[in-house]
């Protein structure tokens, strides 16, 4: 298969699940005769992460399958699409990953979101494991943050209007004509 430009696929799991970075990269590579995708997550060796990122940046591979742990902090040009396979843990993570697409002025790109209600179960996992990960006095604050993140992600994913307008309103940014109208909802006449 060929791909017009680079694609970042975001997923919530590294390995050992059908929707993991490893499995998605393997599936994409089985579709064609050439390696087009590589996983990029924190359990890879430093060498493997650097090689995957260098190959993606240099066009050797066209798809990088990332998890939230490593979805920020790298910069590469030519990303034409970002695909979210599942739900990131925070809206800021979503914005950081989506922001990798079409970064230059007047550059066009696409963002696709694939999710089910089941994907929101990840927030139950986060909520249930808070006590292991934070100090006792911070548990209530951390629980509130998890619930707020779940609500924000659900509001974004379930909006029927323009995603850009929703995000601009959420972050208090004023849009001007031309700053909206290109999202999948807008293209479908929302």
Short mmCIF file of C-alpha atoms in Angstrom, two decimals, residues 53-139:
data_model
loop_
_atom_site.label_atom_id
_atom_site.label_comp_id
_atom_site.label_asym_id
_atom_site.label_seq_id
_atom_site.Cartn_x
_atom_site.Cartn_y
_atom_site.Cartn_z
CA UNK A 53 11.50 7.90 14.66
CA UNK A 54 14.43 8.40 12.24
CA UNK A 55 12.83 6.08 9.67
CA UNK A 56 9.52 7.94 10.03
CA UNK A 57 11.15 11.37 9.77
CA UNK A 58 13.18 10.30 6.71
CA UNK A 59 10.23 8.62 4.94
CA UNK A 60 11.52 5.05 5.19
CA UNK A 61 8.23 4.18 6.90
CA UNK A 62 5.01 6.16 6.49
CA UNK A 63 3.13 5.17 9.66
CA UNK A 64 4.22 5.59 13.26
CA UNK A 65 1.96 3.93 15.84
CA UNK A 66 2.36 5.79 19.14
CA UNK A 67 1.05 5.61 22.68
CA UNK A 68 0.40 8.57 24.96
CA UNK A 69 3.71 8.11 26.78
CA UNK A 70 5.65 9.04 23.64
CA UNK A 71 3.07 10.90 21.58
CA UNK A 72 4.55 14.27 22.47
CA UNK A 73 8.09 15.54 22.37
CA UNK A 74 9.01 14.73 18.81
CA UNK A 75 8.78 17.03 15.84
CA UNK A 76 8.57 15.96 12.23
CA UNK A 77 7.26 17.60 9.08
CA UNK A 78 4.97 16.12 6.46
CA UNK A 79 2.39 14.44 8.71
CA UNK A 80 -0.76 14.37 6.59
CA UNK A 81 -3.04 12.47 8.93
CA UNK A 82 -3.46 11.55 12.55
CA UNK A 83 -5.65 8.60 13.46
CA UNK A 84 -6.92 8.17 17.00
CA UNK A 85 -7.67 4.54 17.74
CA UNK A 86 -9.31 4.84 21.12
CA UNK A 87 -9.43 7.62 23.68
CA UNK A 88 -6.39 9.49 25.05
CA UNK A 89 -6.34 10.03 28.82
CA UNK A 90 -6.50 13.82 28.55
CA UNK A 91 -7.67 16.48 26.15
CA UNK A 92 -4.17 17.97 26.21
CA UNK A 93 -2.75 14.67 24.92
CA UNK A 94 -5.34 14.70 22.12
CA UNK A 95 -4.38 18.28 21.18
CA UNK A 96 -0.65 17.47 21.27
CA UNK A 97 -1.04 14.45 19.00
CA UNK A 98 -3.50 16.18 16.64
CA UNK A 99 -1.13 19.14 16.49
CA UNK A 100 1.45 16.98 14.70
CA UNK A 101 -0.76 17.05 11.59
CA UNK A 102 -0.32 19.69 8.87
CA UNK A 103 1.85 21.98 10.97
CA UNK A 104 2.91 24.43 8.28
CA UNK A 105 0.67 27.36 7.28
CA UNK A 106 -1.87 26.43 4.58
CA UNK A 107 -0.92 22.75 4.82
CA UNK A 108 -3.91 20.40 4.78
CA UNK A 109 -4.25 17.29 6.85
CA UNK A 110 -6.86 14.93 8.21
CA UNK A 111 -7.64 13.76 11.71
CA UNK A 112 -9.70 10.59 12.09
CA UNK A 113 -11.18 9.29 15.33
CA UNK A 114 -12.24 5.67 15.83
CA UNK A 115 -13.80 4.89 19.18
CA UNK A 116 -16.54 3.00 20.96
CA UNK A 117 -18.11 3.55 24.36
CA UNK A 118 -16.00 0.64 25.59
CA UNK A 119 -12.88 2.75 25.01
CA UNK A 120 -13.93 4.94 27.92
CA UNK A 121 -13.38 2.01 30.29
CA UNK A 122 -9.75 3.13 30.45
CA UNK A 123 -10.89 5.90 32.79
CA UNK A 124 -12.30 3.30 35.20
CA UNK A 125 -8.85 1.69 35.22
CA UNK A 126 -7.18 5.05 35.94
CA UNK A 127 -9.72 5.83 38.67
CA UNK A 128 -9.33 2.41 40.29
CA UNK A 129 -5.55 2.61 40.41
CA UNK A 130 -5.18 6.12 41.81
CA UNK A 131 -4.39 5.06 45.37
CA UNK A 132 -1.32 3.14 44.16
CA UNK A 133 0.01 6.12 42.25
CA UNK A 134 -0.58 9.23 44.41
CA UNK A 135 -0.14 10.32 48.01
CA UNK A 136 -3.14 9.66 50.27
CA UNK A 137 -4.03 13.34 50.64
CA UNK A 138 -4.09 13.77 46.86
CA UNK A 139 -6.48 10.87 46.07
#
